[in-house]
mmCIF file of C-alpha atoms in Angstrom:
data_model
loop_
_atom_site.group_PDB
_atom_site.id
_atom_site.type_symbol
_atom_site.label_atom_id
_atom_site.label_comp_id
_atom_site.label_asym_id
_atom_site.label_seq_id
_atom_site.Cartn_x
_atom_site.Cartn_y
_atom_site.Cartn_z
ATOM 1 C CA MET Q 28 -15.783 32.582 -14.670
ATOM 2 C CA LYS Q 29 -12.678 32.532 -12.543
ATOM 3 C CA ASN Q 30 -14.672 31.985 -9.293
ATOM 4 C CA PHE Q 31 -16.529 29.022 -11.026
ATOM 5 C CA ILE Q 32 -13.157 27.460 -11.972
ATOM 6 C CA VAL Q 33 -11.986 27.789 -8.494
ATOM 7 C CA PHE Q 34 -15.271 26.394 -7.165
ATOM 8 C CA PHE Q 35 -15.040 23.467 -9.446
ATOM 9 C CA ILE Q 36 -11.469 22.506 -8.477
ATOM 10 C CA LEU Q 37 -12.305 22.834 -4.847
ATOM 11 C CA ALA Q 38 -15.454 20.733 -5.233
ATOM 12 C CA VAL Q 39 -13.481 17.985 -6.860
ATOM 13 C CA ASN Q 40 -10.731 18.019 -4.287
ATOM 14 C CA ILE Q 41 -13.203 17.648 -1.541
ATOM 15 C CA PHE Q 42 -13.224 13.864 -2.484
ATOM 16 C CA ALA Q 43 -9.514 13.737 -3.185
ATOM 17 C CA HIS Q 44 -7.878 13.128 0.101
ATOM 18 C CA PRO Q 45 -5.158 10.465 -0.232
ATOM 19 C CA LEU Q 46 -6.050 6.992 1.064
ATOM 20 C CA ASN Q 47 -3.309 6.329 3.630
ATOM 21 C CA ILE Q 48 -3.302 2.682 4.373
ATOM 22 C CA THR Q 49 -1.259 0.637 6.947
ATOM 23 C CA LYS Q 50 -1.038 -3.008 5.873
ATOM 24 C CA MET Q 51 -0.962 -5.563 8.448
ATOM 25 C CA GLU Q 52 -0.860 -9.459 8.691
ATOM 26 C CA LEU Q 53 -1.506 -11.321 11.871
ATOM 27 C CA ASP Q 54 -0.695 -15.004 11.594
ATOM 28 C CA VAL Q 55 -1.624 -16.782 14.806
ATOM 29 C CA ASN Q 56 -0.486 -20.100 13.484
ATOM 30 C CA GLN Q 57 3.037 -18.887 13.126
ATOM 31 C CA SER Q 58 2.858 -16.387 15.905
ATOM 32 C CA LYS Q 59 3.938 -13.528 13.668
ATOM 33 C CA PHE Q 60 2.709 -9.984 13.107
ATOM 34 C CA PHE Q 61 3.751 -7.690 10.147
ATOM 35 C CA MET Q 62 3.003 -4.084 9.597
ATOM 36 C CA ARG Q 63 3.859 -1.813 6.607
ATOM 37 C CA PHE Q 64 3.187 1.979 6.263
ATOM 38 C CA ALA Q 65 4.538 5.100 4.470
ATOM 39 C CA ILE Q 66 7.483 6.642 6.408
ATOM 40 C CA PHE Q 67 6.035 10.103 5.984
ATOM 41 C CA ASN Q 68 3.451 9.281 8.433
ATOM 42 C CA ILE Q 69 6.007 8.720 11.177
ATOM 43 C CA TYR Q 70 7.616 12.084 10.224
ATOM 44 C CA LYS Q 71 4.198 13.742 10.671
ATOM 45 C CA ALA Q 72 3.684 12.081 14.032
ATOM 46 C CA PHE Q 73 6.945 13.235 15.457
ATOM 47 C CA GLY Q 74 7.143 16.544 13.535
ATOM 48 C CA LYS Q 75 10.595 15.808 12.259
ATOM 49 C CA GLU Q 76 12.572 13.313 10.009
ATOM 50 C CA ASN Q 77 15.362 12.155 12.267
ATOM 51 C CA ILE Q 78 13.557 9.143 13.887
ATOM 52 C CA ASP Q 79 15.393 6.016 14.996
ATOM 53 C CA LYS Q 80 14.009 2.497 14.951
ATOM 54 C CA LYS Q 81 13.392 2.372 18.677
ATOM 55 C CA GLN Q 82 11.239 5.512 18.563
ATOM 56 C CA ILE Q 83 9.235 3.919 15.751
ATOM 57 C CA ASN Q 84 8.750 0.746 17.488
ATOM 58 C CA ASN Q 85 7.545 2.522 20.832
ATOM 59 C CA TYR Q 86 5.130 4.589 18.709
ATOM 60 C CA ILE Q 87 3.764 1.517 16.965
ATOM 61 C CA LEU Q 88 3.140 -0.345 20.251
ATOM 62 C CA LYS Q 89 1.303 2.591 21.753
ATOM 63 C CA HIS Q 90 -1.280 2.390 18.870
ATOM 64 C CA ILE Q 91 -2.084 -1.318 18.543
ATOM 65 C CA GLN Q 92 -3.405 -3.631 21.182
ATOM 66 C CA ILE Q 93 -3.883 -7.261 20.755
ATOM 67 C CA ASP Q 94 -5.537 -8.752 23.887
ATOM 68 C CA ASN Q 95 -3.932 -11.719 25.695
ATOM 69 C CA CYS Q 96 -0.842 -11.223 23.527
ATOM 70 C CA LYS Q 97 2.761 -10.206 24.211
ATOM 71 C CA ILE Q 98 4.211 -8.247 21.116
ATOM 72 C CA GLN Q 99 7.967 -8.605 20.732
ATOM 73 C CA LEU Q 100 9.998 -6.662 18.083
ATOM 74 C CA ASP Q 101 11.865 -8.828 15.614
ATOM 75 C CA LYS Q 102 13.111 -6.219 13.203
ATOM 76 C CA ILE Q 103 12.238 -2.892 11.544
ATOM 77 C CA LYS Q 104 13.314 -2.222 7.905
ATOM 78 C CA ILE Q 105 13.159 1.002 6.006
ATOM 79 C CA ARG Q 106 12.670 0.309 2.411
ATOM 80 C CA ASN Q 107 13.874 2.877 -0.259
ATOM 81 C CA GLU Q 108 13.428 5.628 2.335
ATOM 82 C CA MET Q 109 9.763 5.431 1.598
ATOM 83 C CA VAL Q 110 8.194 2.491 3.421
ATOM 84 C CA VAL Q 111 8.565 1.104 6.924
ATOM 85 C CA ASP Q 112 8.319 -2.654 7.443
ATOM 86 C CA ALA Q 113 7.835 -3.937 10.998
ATOM 87 C CA TYR Q 114 8.144 -7.554 12.039
ATOM 88 C CA TYR Q 115 7.090 -8.823 15.305
ATOM 89 C CA LYS Q 116 7.012 -12.158 17.223
ATOM 90 C CA LEU Q 117 3.857 -12.997 19.353
ATOM 91 C CA LYS Q 118 3.135 -14.986 22.477
ATOM 92 C CA CYS Q 119 -0.548 -15.213 22.561
ATOM 93 C CA ASN Q 120 -3.341 -16.905 24.411
ATOM 94 C CA ASN Q 121 -6.956 -16.806 22.924
ATOM 95 C CA ILE Q 122 -6.843 -13.477 21.036
ATOM 96 C CA ASN Q 123 -10.270 -12.095 20.791
ATOM 97 C CA GLN Q 124 -10.001 -8.353 20.519
ATOM 98 C CA ILE Q 125 -7.664 -6.073 18.486
ATOM 99 C CA LYS Q 126 -7.499 -2.210 18.664
ATOM 100 C CA PHE Q 127 -5.566 -0.124 16.156
ATOM 101 C CA ASN Q 128 -5.388 3.672 15.834
ATOM 102 C CA LEU Q 129 -1.968 4.269 14.263
ATOM 103 C CA PHE Q 130 -1.894 7.944 12.856
ATOM 104 C CA PHE Q 131 -5.524 8.537 13.431
ATOM 105 C CA ASP Q 132 -4.982 11.391 15.778
ATOM 106 C CA PHE Q 133 -3.559 13.775 13.196
ATOM 107 C CA ASP Q 134 -4.989 12.241 9.863
ATOM 108 C CA ARG Q 135 -8.619 11.329 9.781
ATOM 109 C CA THR Q 136 -8.199 9.698 6.311
ATOM 110 C CA GLN Q 137 -6.020 6.883 7.655
ATOM 111 C CA GLN Q 138 -6.933 3.226 7.626
ATOM 112 C CA GLY Q 139 -5.393 0.003 8.854
ATOM 113 C CA VAL Q 140 -6.085 -3.121 6.887
ATOM 114 C CA LEU Q 141 -5.466 -6.293 8.735
ATOM 115 C CA LYS Q 142 -5.440 -9.923 7.342
ATOM 116 C CA TYR Q 143 -5.968 -12.137 10.203
ATOM 117 C CA ILE Q 144 -4.756 -15.732 9.686
ATOM 118 C CA GLY Q 145 -6.126 -18.259 12.175
ATOM 119 C CA SER Q 146 -8.439 -21.235 11.659
ATOM 120 C CA LYS Q 147 -9.993 -19.027 9.025
ATOM 121 C CA GLU Q 148 -8.721 -15.970 7.175
ATOM 122 C CA LYS Q 149 -10.468 -12.686 7.835
ATOM 123 C CA VAL Q 150 -9.798 -9.105 6.884
ATOM 124 C CA PHE Q 151 -10.546 -6.176 9.313
ATOM 125 C CA VAL Q 152 -10.470 -2.550 8.161
ATOM 126 C CA PHE Q 153 -9.765 0.006 10.960
ATOM 127 C CA SER Q 154 -10.596 3.734 10.640
ATOM 128 C CA PRO Q 155 -10.911 6.652 13.049
ATOM 129 C CA SER Q 156 -14.713 5.672 13.293
ATOM 130 C CA LYS Q 157 -13.902 1.885 13.872
ATOM 131 C CA GLU Q 158 -10.712 1.381 15.975
ATOM 132 C CA LYS Q 159 -11.755 -1.925 17.573
ATOM 133 C CA TYR Q 160 -12.694 -5.431 16.375
ATOM 134 C CA VAL Q 161 -13.855 -8.551 18.275
ATOM 135 C CA LEU Q 162 -12.498 -11.510 16.415
ATOM 136 C CA ASN Q 163 -15.296 -13.977 17.244
ATOM 137 C CA LYS Q 164 -18.012 -11.497 16.239
ATOM 138 C CA LYS Q 165 -19.434 -12.483 12.839
ATOM 139 C CA GLN Q 166 -18.376 -9.838 10.188
ATOM 140 C CA ASN Q 167 -20.480 -8.816 7.227
ATOM 141 C CA GLN Q 168 -17.859 -8.905 4.379
ATOM 142 C CA PHE Q 169 -20.298 -7.477 1.862
ATOM 143 C CA LEU Q 170 -21.082 -4.273 3.850
ATOM 144 C CA LEU Q 171 -17.339 -3.891 4.866
ATOM 145 C CA PHE Q 172 -16.180 -3.799 1.241
ATOM 146 C CA LEU Q 173 -19.275 -1.813 0.100
ATOM 147 C CA ARG Q 174 -17.944 0.962 2.338
ATOM 148 C CA GLU Q 175 -14.421 0.611 1.074
ATOM 149 C CA GLY Q 176 -15.573 0.803 -2.484
ATOM 150 C CA ILE Q 177 -17.431 4.008 -1.742
ATOM 151 C CA ILE Q 178 -14.434 5.419 -0.170
ATOM 152 C CA HIS Q 179 -12.111 4.421 -2.898
ATOM 153 C CA ILE Q 180 -14.067 6.019 -5.671
ATOM 154 C CA LEU Q 181 -14.608 9.355 -3.706
ATOM 155 C CA GLU Q 182 -10.957 9.610 -2.907
ATOM 156 C CA GLY Q 183 -9.813 8.550 -6.443
ATOM 157 C CA ILE Q 184 -9.360 11.998 -7.974
ATOM 158 C CA ASP Q 185 -8.214 10.430 -11.271
ATOM 159 C CA HIS Q 186 -11.519 8.475 -11.633
ATOM 160 C CA ILE Q 187 -13.445 11.654 -10.613
ATOM 161 C CA PHE Q 188 -11.748 13.603 -13.522
ATOM 162 C CA PHE Q 189 -12.403 10.819 -15.906
ATOM 163 C CA LEU Q 190 -16.108 10.978 -15.125
ATOM 164 C CA THR Q 191 -16.153 14.699 -15.223
ATOM 165 C CA MET Q 192 -14.696 14.706 -18.770
ATOM 166 C CA LEU Q 193 -17.294 12.278 -19.993
ATOM 167 C CA ILE Q 194 -20.101 14.440 -18.332
ATOM 168 C CA ILE Q 195 -18.645 17.508 -20.046
ATOM 169 C CA SER Q 196 -18.536 15.643 -23.407
ATOM 170 C CA VAL Q 197 -22.242 15.066 -23.050
ATOM 171 C CA LEU Q 198 -22.978 18.689 -22.059
ATOM 172 C CA LEU Q 199 -21.085 20.019 -25.071
ATOM 173 C CA LYS Q 200 -23.894 18.580 -27.240
ATOM 174 C CA HIS Q 201 -26.230 21.228 -25.781
ATOM 175 C CA LEU Q 202 -29.059 18.822 -24.978
ATOM 176 C CA LYS Q 203 -31.750 19.444 -22.548
ATOM 177 C CA LEU Q 204 -31.120 18.374 -18.886
ATOM 178 C CA LYS Q 205 -33.328 15.297 -19.201
ATOM 179 C CA GLN Q 206 -31.586 14.242 -22.396
ATOM 180 C CA SER Q 207 -28.218 14.856 -20.945
ATOM 181 C CA LEU Q 208 -29.007 12.754 -17.889
ATOM 182 C CA ILE Q 209 -30.166 9.863 -20.117
ATOM 183 C CA GLU Q 210 -26.831 10.095 -21.983
ATOM 184 C CA ILE Q 211 -24.898 10.220 -18.839
ATOM 185 C CA VAL Q 212 -26.861 7.158 -17.404
ATOM 186 C CA LYS Q 213 -25.715 5.296 -20.585
ATOM 187 C CA VAL Q 214 -22.148 6.253 -19.838
ATOM 188 C CA ALA Q 215 -22.283 5.109 -16.301
ATOM 189 C CA THR Q 216 -23.877 1.722 -17.300
ATOM 190 C CA ALA Q 217 -21.215 1.076 -19.975
ATOM 191 C CA PHE Q 218 -18.440 2.052 -17.481
ATOM 192 C CA THR Q 219 -19.856 -0.243 -14.843
ATOM 193 C CA LEU Q 220 -20.144 -3.190 -17.238
ATOM 194 C CA SER Q 221 -16.610 -3.022 -18.377
ATOM 195 C CA HIS Q 222 -14.819 -2.260 -15.130
ATOM 196 C CA SER Q 223 -16.697 -4.974 -13.345
ATOM 197 C CA MET Q 224 -15.391 -7.532 -15.852
ATOM 198 C CA THR Q 225 -11.736 -6.585 -15.478
ATOM 199 C CA LEU Q 226 -12.054 -6.137 -11.687
ATOM 200 C CA SER Q 227 -13.372 -9.769 -11.402
ATOM 201 C CA LEU Q 228 -10.789 -11.169 -13.885
ATOM 202 C CA SER Q 229 -7.893 -9.444 -12.045
ATOM 203 C CA MET Q 230 -9.144 -10.532 -8.570
ATOM 204 C CA LEU Q 231 -9.353 -14.145 -9.836
ATOM 205 C CA ASN Q 232 -5.739 -13.818 -11.235
ATOM 206 C CA ILE Q 233 -6.808 -14.475 -14.792
ATOM 207 C CA VAL Q 234 -5.543 -11.192 -16.053
ATOM 208 C CA THR Q 235 -3.117 -9.208 -13.961
ATOM 209 C CA PRO Q 236 -1.281 -6.422 -15.910
ATOM 210 C CA PRO Q 237 1.605 -4.614 -14.081
ATOM 211 C CA GLU Q 238 0.215 -1.979 -11.586
ATOM 212 C CA LYS Q 239 2.393 0.771 -13.012
ATOM 213 C CA LEU Q 240 1.145 0.118 -16.556
ATOM 214 C CA VAL Q 241 -2.386 0.325 -15.348
ATOM 215 C CA GLU Q 242 -1.864 3.580 -13.455
ATOM 216 C CA VAL Q 243 -0.146 5.220 -16.505
ATOM 217 C CA ALA Q 244 -2.998 3.792 -18.695
ATOM 218 C CA ILE Q 245 -5.746 5.305 -16.490
ATOM 219 C CA ALA Q 246 -4.102 8.717 -16.736
ATOM 220 C CA THR Q 247 -3.828 8.267 -20.521
ATOM 221 C CA THR Q 248 -7.673 7.597 -20.728
ATOM 222 C CA ILE Q 249 -8.303 10.875 -18.862
ATOM 223 C CA LEU Q 250 -5.996 12.611 -21.372
ATOM 224 C CA PHE Q 251 -7.829 11.109 -24.350
ATOM 225 C CA VAL Q 252 -11.299 11.962 -23.133
ATOM 226 C CA ALA Q 253 -10.275 15.559 -22.244
ATOM 227 C CA LEU Q 254 -8.711 16.032 -25.742
ATOM 228 C CA ASN Q 255 -11.862 14.601 -27.216
ATOM 229 C CA ASN Q 256 -13.787 17.520 -25.792
ATOM 230 C CA PHE Q 257 -11.759 19.648 -28.201
ATOM 231 C CA TYR Q 258 -11.381 17.496 -31.224
ATOM 232 C CA ARG Q 259 -14.548 15.200 -31.072
ATOM 233 C CA TRP Q 260 -12.840 12.023 -32.342
ATOM 234 C CA VAL Q 261 -15.553 10.009 -30.694
ATOM 235 C CA ASN Q 262 -19.161 11.270 -30.543
ATOM 236 C CA LYS Q 263 -20.641 8.545 -28.548
ATOM 237 C CA GLU Q 264 -19.473 8.963 -24.924
ATOM 238 C CA TRP Q 265 -20.675 5.354 -23.826
ATOM 239 C CA GLN Q 266 -18.297 3.898 -26.223
ATOM 240 C CA MET Q 267 -15.347 5.566 -24.645
ATOM 241 C CA ALA Q 268 -16.669 4.758 -21.072
ATOM 242 C CA PHE Q 269 -16.967 1.025 -22.042
ATOM 243 C CA ILE Q 270 -13.567 0.761 -23.627
ATOM 244 C CA PHE Q 271 -11.689 2.675 -21.021
ATOM 245 C CA GLY Q 272 -13.672 0.982 -18.271
ATOM 246 C CA PHE Q 273 -11.650 -2.168 -18.782
ATOM 247 C CA ILE Q 274 -8.553 -0.269 -17.785
ATOM 248 C CA HIS Q 275 -10.159 1.411 -14.790
ATOM 249 C CA GLY Q 276 -11.243 -2.030 -13.592
ATOM 250 C CA PHE Q 277 -7.775 -3.177 -13.183
ATOM 251 C CA GLY Q 278 -7.183 0.045 -11.026
ATOM 252 C CA PHE Q 279 -10.056 -0.830 -8.908
ATOM 253 C CA ALA Q 280 -8.668 -4.357 -8.533
ATOM 254 C CA ASN Q 281 -5.227 -3.071 -7.461
ATOM 255 C CA ALA Q 282 -6.914 -0.958 -4.786
ATOM 256 C CA LEU Q 283 -8.729 -3.978 -3.578
ATOM 257 C CA ARG Q 284 -5.606 -6.131 -3.615
ATOM 258 C CA GLU Q 285 -3.891 -3.554 -1.447
ATOM 259 C CA MET Q 286 -6.316 -4.412 1.388
ATOM 260 C CA ASN Q 287 -4.735 -7.994 1.701
ATOM 261 C CA VAL Q 288 -8.165 -9.293 0.623
ATOM 262 C CA SER Q 289 -8.747 -13.098 1.178
ATOM 263 C CA LEU Q 290 -11.079 -14.346 -1.455
ATOM 264 C CA ASP Q 291 -12.609 -17.053 0.528
ATOM 265 C CA ASN Q 292 -15.896 -14.937 0.226
ATOM 266 C CA PHE Q 293 -15.171 -13.947 -3.330
ATOM 267 C CA ILE Q 294 -18.663 -12.912 -4.260
ATOM 268 C CA GLN Q 295 -19.171 -10.816 -1.026
ATOM 269 C CA VAL Q 296 -15.864 -9.136 -1.342
ATOM 270 C CA VAL Q 297 -15.787 -8.266 -4.974
ATOM 271 C CA PHE Q 298 -19.484 -7.604 -5.401
ATOM 272 C CA GLY Q 299 -19.467 -5.432 -2.185
ATOM 273 C CA PHE Q 300 -16.568 -3.408 -3.245
ATOM 274 C CA ASN Q 301 -17.936 -3.009 -6.864
ATOM 275 C CA SER Q 302 -21.303 -1.970 -5.525
ATOM 276 C CA GLY Q 303 -19.692 0.646 -3.372
ATOM 277 C CA VAL Q 304 -17.741 1.980 -6.447
ATOM 278 C CA GLU Q 305 -21.145 2.319 -8.219
ATOM 279 C CA ILE Q 306 -22.740 4.165 -5.389
ATOM 280 C CA GLY Q 307 -19.848 6.572 -5.127
ATOM 281 C CA GLN Q 308 -19.919 7.062 -8.948
ATOM 282 C CA LEU Q 309 -23.602 7.754 -8.908
ATOM 283 C CA PHE Q 310 -23.101 10.410 -6.086
ATOM 284 C CA ILE Q 311 -20.417 12.068 -8.262
ATOM 285 C CA ILE Q 312 -22.545 12.090 -11.307
ATOM 286 C CA LEU Q 313 -25.624 13.521 -9.471
ATOM 287 C CA SER Q 314 -23.539 16.013 -7.763
ATOM 288 C CA LEU Q 315 -21.544 17.448 -10.730
ATOM 289 C CA THR Q 316 -24.053 17.066 -13.548
ATOM 290 C CA PRO Q 317 -26.628 19.744 -12.340
ATOM 291 C CA ILE Q 318 -23.875 22.156 -11.342
ATOM 292 C CA LEU Q 319 -22.070 21.946 -14.700
ATOM 293 C CA PHE Q 320 -25.393 22.054 -16.655
ATOM 294 C CA MET Q 321 -26.552 25.294 -14.940
ATOM 295 C CA LEU Q 322 -23.198 27.070 -15.059
ATOM 296 C CA LYS Q 323 -22.038 25.688 -18.467
ATOM 297 C CA SER Q 324 -20.689 27.470 -21.378
ATOM 298 C CA ASP Q 325 -18.347 26.146 -24.080
ATOM 299 C CA LYS Q 326 -15.636 28.458 -22.827
ATOM 300 C CA ILE Q 327 -15.783 27.384 -19.172
ATOM 301 C CA ILE Q 328 -15.985 23.763 -19.751
ATOM 302 C CA LYS Q 329 -13.198 23.791 -22.259
ATOM 303 C CA ILE Q 330 -11.069 25.586 -19.745
ATOM 304 C CA ILE Q 331 -11.898 22.799 -17.234
ATOM 305 C CA SER Q 332 -10.987 20.213 -20.015
ATOM 306 C CA GLY Q 333 -7.651 22.166 -20.737
ATOM 307 C CA PHE Q 334 -6.790 21.972 -17.014
ATOM 308 C CA THR Q 335 -7.492 18.335 -17.015
ATOM 309 C CA ILE Q 336 -5.222 17.865 -20.083
ATOM 310 C CA ILE Q 337 -2.342 19.462 -18.075
ATOM 311 C CA LEU Q 338 -3.117 17.436 -14.938
ATOM 312 C CA SER Q 339 -3.326 13.973 -16.866
ATOM 313 C CA ILE Q 340 -0.013 14.705 -18.609
ATOM 314 C CA MET Q 341 1.543 15.226 -15.178
ATOM 315 C CA TRP Q 342 0.095 12.111 -13.898
ATOM 316 C CA ILE Q 343 1.473 10.166 -16.854
ATOM 317 C CA ILE Q 344 4.977 11.504 -16.285
ATOM 318 C CA ASP Q 345 4.790 11.066 -12.578
ATOM 319 C CA ARG Q 346 3.449 7.432 -12.780
ATOM 320 C CA ALA Q 347 5.580 6.239 -15.656
ATOM 321 C CA PHE Q 348 8.860 7.386 -14.024
ATOM 322 C CA SER Q 349 7.766 6.855 -10.346
ATOM 323 C CA LEU Q 350 8.740 10.512 -9.484
ATOM 324 C CA HIS Q 351 6.074 10.936 -6.803
ATOM 325 C CA PHE Q 352 5.695 14.650 -7.270
ATOM 326 C CA MET Q 353 1.973 14.558 -7.533
ATOM 327 C CA PRO Q 354 0.200 14.824 -4.237
ATOM 328 C CA PHE Q 355 -2.771 12.703 -5.455
#
């Protein structure tokens, strides 16, 4: 049993690498370039914490190239000893290609999200597998954000635990595998319907609750579903998935908003990201359900639920008071 619990935790954490994003904005109309990233990345890059602003600037300029463009530092600000904001002035002539690989050499989970403001707004997502973009090349926004949606759900350990608790709730009914899968499909469908609604409403700025409130509420939904595996307050899992899906949808919208998304192509961006989330969700369900079904026992899955209760309480405390002691 101990081996199973260790295996389960490791299996879930495979998908739990933090999504480290460098946010950028390149405005050719005003000849400005802005960059923001977590300061711990610079500490990792240099292997120490005593780094001056000149060193930061030199490191940045080694890892971003904007062709036909001279990049001149305006100022660097370190906010709350957590975030680096770098401001640059540009002298450019017909920018066509941008290359970015900041922190990619030591962290393969890193991404750079660039909002390009020219005659039109575009969003480019850089990663270790995609370090270069040609600006004049037509970009498929749907496929770009489909990929980002998949990455987000597979790296979102809180969403994974939420789905896992719902799967366990179904398995505690001791149905046959086919019946269990039918119930889990109902759960996934209900979750999709509700989170799609709030994701769209939030991205259209119709309903935009505070990000901290959303993150605490997501952790609370995980706590409730895990406790429900002991006390069975709700017997229909699809109802919990539907109700709590509204909250998770706001979380997905916050992640999408972090990417400096321009909503000129709203349908492509939101539908692409949401479709990616569904593909990732399906992968999680198809991966975990057979394993949990084959190895299930009330004792094992309640131990997993108990572990999730502790984890969700820690998330609530960490997110409510911005303590940042949780690594994911």
